[in-house]
mmCIF file with all atom_site columns, C-alpha atoms in Angstrom:
data_model
loop_
_atom_site.group_PDB
_atom_site.id
_atom_site.type_symbol
_atom_site.label_atom_id
_atom_site.label_alt_id
_atom_site.label_comp_id
_atom_site.label_asym_id
_atom_site.label_entity_id
_atom_site.label_seq_id
_atom_site.pdbx_PDB_ins_code
_atom_site.Cartn_x
_atom_site.Cartn_y
_atom_site.Cartn_z
_atom_site.occupancy
_atom_site.B_iso_or_equiv
_atom_site.pdbx_formal_charge
_atom_site.auth_seq_id
_atom_site.auth_comp_id
_atom_site.auth_asym_id
_atom_site.auth_atom_id
_atom_site.pdbx_PDB_model_num
ATOM 1  C CA . MET O 1 1  ? 31.451 64.782 55.775 1.00 91.00 ? 1  MET O CA 1
ATOM 2  C CA . LYS O 1 2  ? 31.387 61.419 54.024 1.00 95.00 ? 2  LYS O CA 1
ATOM 3  C CA . VAL O 1 3  ? 32.465 58.561 56.287 1.00 95.00 ? 3  VAL O CA 1
ATOM 4  C CA . LEU O 1 4  ? 33.566 55.016 55.532 1.00 94.00 ? 4  LEU O CA 1
ATOM 5  C CA . ILE O 1 5  ? 33.277 52.452 58.309 1.00 91.00 ? 5  ILE O CA 1
ATOM 6  C CA . THR O 1 6  ? 35.325 49.293 58.024 1.00 88.00 ? 6  THR O CA 1
ATOM 7  C CA . ALA O 1 7  ? 32.849 46.784 59.305 1.00 75.00 ? 7  ALA O CA 1
ATOM 8  C CA . ALA O 1 8  ? 33.040 44.393 62.101 1.00 63.00 ? 8  ALA O CA 1
ATOM 9  C CA . TRP O 1 9  ? 29.273 44.201 61.955 1.00 64.00 ? 9  TRP O CA 1
ATOM 10 C CA . ALA O 1 10 ? 28.600 43.566 65.644 1.00 59.00 ? 10 ALA O CA 1
ATOM 11 C CA . SER O 1 11 ? 31.193 45.951 67.074 1.00 58.00 ? 11 SER O CA 1
ATOM 12 C CA . SER O 1 12 ? 30.450 48.874 64.751 1.00 58.00 ? 12 SER O CA 1
ATOM 13 C CA . ARG O 1 13 ? 26.639 48.785 64.559 1.00 66.00 ? 13 ARG O CA 1
ATOM 14 C CA . ARG O 1 14 ? 26.315 51.662 67.039 1.00 71.00 ? 14 ARG O CA 1
ATOM 15 C CA . GLY O 1 15 ? 28.672 53.675 64.869 1.00 73.00 ? 15 GLY O CA 1
ATOM 16 C CA . HIS O 1 16 ? 26.514 53.089 61.801 1.00 79.00 ? 16 HIS O CA 1
ATOM 17 C CA . ARG O 1 17 ? 23.446 54.332 63.645 1.00 83.00 ? 17 ARG O CA 1
ATOM 18 C CA . LYS O 1 18 ? 25.276 57.319 65.152 1.00 87.00 ? 18 LYS O CA 1
ATOM 19 C CA . PHE O 1 19 ? 26.228 58.645 61.739 1.00 90.00 ? 19 PHE O CA 1
ATOM 20 C CA . VAL O 1 20 ? 22.777 57.958 60.298 1.00 91.00 ? 20 VAL O CA 1
ATOM 21 C CA . LEU O 1 21 ? 21.077 59.747 63.212 1.00 91.00 ? 21 LEU O CA 1
ATOM 22 C CA . GLU O 1 22 ? 23.389 62.723 62.643 1.00 94.00 ? 22 GLU O CA 1
ATOM 23 C CA . GLY O 1 23 ? 22.149 62.926 59.054 1.00 94.00 ? 23 GLY O CA 1
ATOM 24 C CA . HIS O 1 24 ? 25.040 61.205 57.287 1.00 94.00 ? 24 HIS O CA 1
ATOM 25 C CA . ARG O 1 25 ? 24.873 58.290 54.852 1.00 94.00 ? 25 ARG O CA 1
ATOM 26 C CA . PRO O 1 26 ? 27.900 56.202 55.880 1.00 93.00 ? 26 PRO O CA 1
ATOM 27 C CA . VAL O 1 27 ? 29.579 53.709 53.593 1.00 94.00 ? 27 VAL O CA 1
ATOM 28 C CA . ILE O 1 28 ? 30.099 50.339 55.240 1.00 91.00 ? 28 ILE O CA 1
ATOM 29 C CA . TYR O 1 29 ? 33.111 48.504 53.833 1.00 93.00 ? 29 TYR O CA 1
ATOM 30 C CA . ALA O 1 30 ? 33.192 44.797 54.679 1.00 90.00 ? 30 ALA O CA 1
ATOM 31 C CA . ARG O 1 31 ? 34.296 41.414 53.397 1.00 90.00 ? 31 ARG O CA 1
ATOM 32 C CA . ARG O 1 32 ? 30.765 40.063 53.575 1.00 88.00 ? 32 ARG O CA 1
ATOM 33 C CA . ARG O 1 33 ? 27.296 41.502 53.654 1.00 87.00 ? 33 ARG O CA 1
ATOM 34 C CA . ASP O 1 34 ? 25.359 41.063 56.900 1.00 84.00 ? 34 ASP O CA 1
ATOM 35 C CA . GLU O 1 35 ? 22.254 43.200 57.122 1.00 84.00 ? 35 GLU O CA 1
ATOM 36 C CA . ARG O 1 36 ? 20.766 41.644 60.267 1.00 84.00 ? 36 ARG O CA 1
ATOM 37 C CA . LEU O 1 37 ? 22.345 44.097 62.706 1.00 81.00 ? 37 LEU O CA 1
ATOM 38 C CA . ILE O 1 38 ? 21.522 47.218 60.708 1.00 84.00 ? 38 ILE O CA 1
ATOM 39 C CA . ALA O 1 39 ? 18.116 46.347 59.260 1.00 86.00 ? 39 ALA O CA 1
ATOM 40 C CA . ASP O 1 40 ? 16.554 49.452 60.806 1.00 86.00 ? 40 ASP O CA 1
ATOM 41 C CA . VAL O 1 41 ? 18.969 51.800 58.983 1.00 89.00 ? 41 VAL O CA 1
ATOM 42 C CA . LEU O 1 42 ? 19.705 49.728 55.880 1.00 91.00 ? 42 LEU O CA 1
ATOM 43 C CA . ASP O 1 43 ? 18.027 52.217 53.566 1.00 95.00 ? 43 ASP O CA 1
ATOM 44 C CA . ARG O 1 44 ? 20.281 55.006 54.903 1.00 94.00 ? 44 ARG O CA 1
ATOM 45 C CA . VAL O 1 45 ? 23.701 53.395 54.430 1.00 93.00 ? 45 VAL O CA 1
ATOM 46 C CA . GLU O 1 46 ? 25.799 52.267 51.487 1.00 94.00 ? 46 GLU O CA 1
ATOM 47 C CA . ILE O 1 47 ? 27.489 48.857 51.560 1.00 93.00 ? 47 ILE O CA 1
ATOM 48 C CA . GLU O 1 48 ? 30.637 48.093 49.593 1.00 95.00 ? 48 GLU O CA 1
ATOM 49 C CA . LEU O 1 49 ? 32.228 44.667 49.702 1.00 95.00 ? 49 LEU O CA 1
ATOM 50 C CA . GLY O 1 50 ? 35.985 44.356 49.938 1.00 94.00 ? 50 GLY O CA 1
ATOM 51 C CA . ASP O 1 51 ? 38.925 43.547 52.167 1.00 92.00 ? 51 ASP O CA 1
ATOM 52 C CA . ILE O 1 52 ? 40.902 46.281 53.914 1.00 90.00 ? 52 ILE O CA 1
ATOM 53 C CA . THR O 1 53 ? 44.115 44.603 52.754 1.00 93.00 ? 53 THR O CA 1
ATOM 54 C CA . ASP O 1 54 ? 43.091 45.125 49.107 1.00 96.00 ? 54 ASP O CA 1
ATOM 55 C CA . ALA O 1 55 ? 44.509 48.606 48.579 1.00 97.00 ? 55 ALA O CA 1
ATOM 56 C CA . GLU O 1 56 ? 43.274 48.920 45.000 1.00 98.00 ? 56 GLU O CA 1
ATOM 57 C CA . ARG O 1 57 ? 39.664 48.064 45.869 1.00 98.00 ? 57 ARG O CA 1
ATOM 58 C CA . LEU O 1 58 ? 39.706 50.262 48.972 1.00 97.00 ? 58 LEU O CA 1
ATOM 59 C CA . THR O 1 59 ? 41.111 53.189 46.977 1.00 98.00 ? 59 THR O CA 1
ATOM 60 C CA . ASP O 1 60 ? 38.401 52.750 44.346 1.00 98.00 ? 60 ASP O CA 1
ATOM 61 C CA . VAL O 1 61 ? 35.681 52.842 47.033 1.00 98.00 ? 61 VAL O CA 1
ATOM 62 C CA . LEU O 1 62 ? 37.216 55.904 48.701 1.00 98.00 ? 62 LEU O CA 1
ATOM 63 C CA . LYS O 1 63 ? 37.218 57.756 45.383 1.00 98.00 ? 63 LYS O CA 1
ATOM 64 C CA . LYS O 1 64 ? 33.777 56.539 44.271 1.00 98.00 ? 64 LYS O CA 1
ATOM 65 C CA . HIS O 1 65 ? 32.119 57.866 47.429 1.00 98.00 ? 65 HIS O CA 1
ATOM 66 C CA . ALA O 1 66 ? 34.417 60.891 47.957 1.00 98.00 ? 66 ALA O CA 1
ATOM 67 C CA . ILE O 1 67 ? 35.217 59.662 51.481 1.00 98.00 ? 67 ILE O CA 1
ATOM 68 C CA . THR O 1 68 ? 36.563 62.312 53.847 1.00 98.00 ? 68 THR O CA 1
ATOM 69 C CA . HIS O 1 69 ? 36.701 60.283 57.102 1.00 96.00 ? 69 HIS O CA 1
ATOM 70 C CA . ILE O 1 70 ? 37.393 56.644 57.987 1.00 94.00 ? 70 ILE O CA 1
ATOM 71 C CA . VAL O 1 71 ? 36.296 54.754 61.112 1.00 91.00 ? 71 VAL O CA 1
ATOM 72 C CA . HIS O 1 72 ? 38.321 51.560 61.377 1.00 88.00 ? 72 HIS O CA 1
ATOM 73 C CA . ALA O 1 73 ? 36.128 49.036 63.195 1.00 81.00 ? 73 ALA O CA 1
ATOM 74 C CA . ALA O 1 74 ? 37.238 45.852 61.428 1.00 67.00 ? 74 ALA O CA 1
ATOM 75 C CA . VAL O 1 75 ? 38.723 43.067 63.512 1.00 69.00 ? 75 VAL O CA 1
ATOM 76 C CA . THR O 1 76 ? 40.688 39.991 62.567 1.00 59.00 ? 76 THR O CA 1
#
């Protein structure tokens, strides 16, 4: 399983850790990079910058990482 998490950094930080602890290397997809809340697992995640409304960029990231599952945690 390869999971992409749309990042609302504060609300999804437990999700990042859950996947890491289960042995996955999740891809965090966010508009900005904020490593403060995931510093302890930073070396076990991938971070891709982009906006969920940018279909072309999102599609590129999904293909690049062969994503099979998406956790939508982004908020507006």
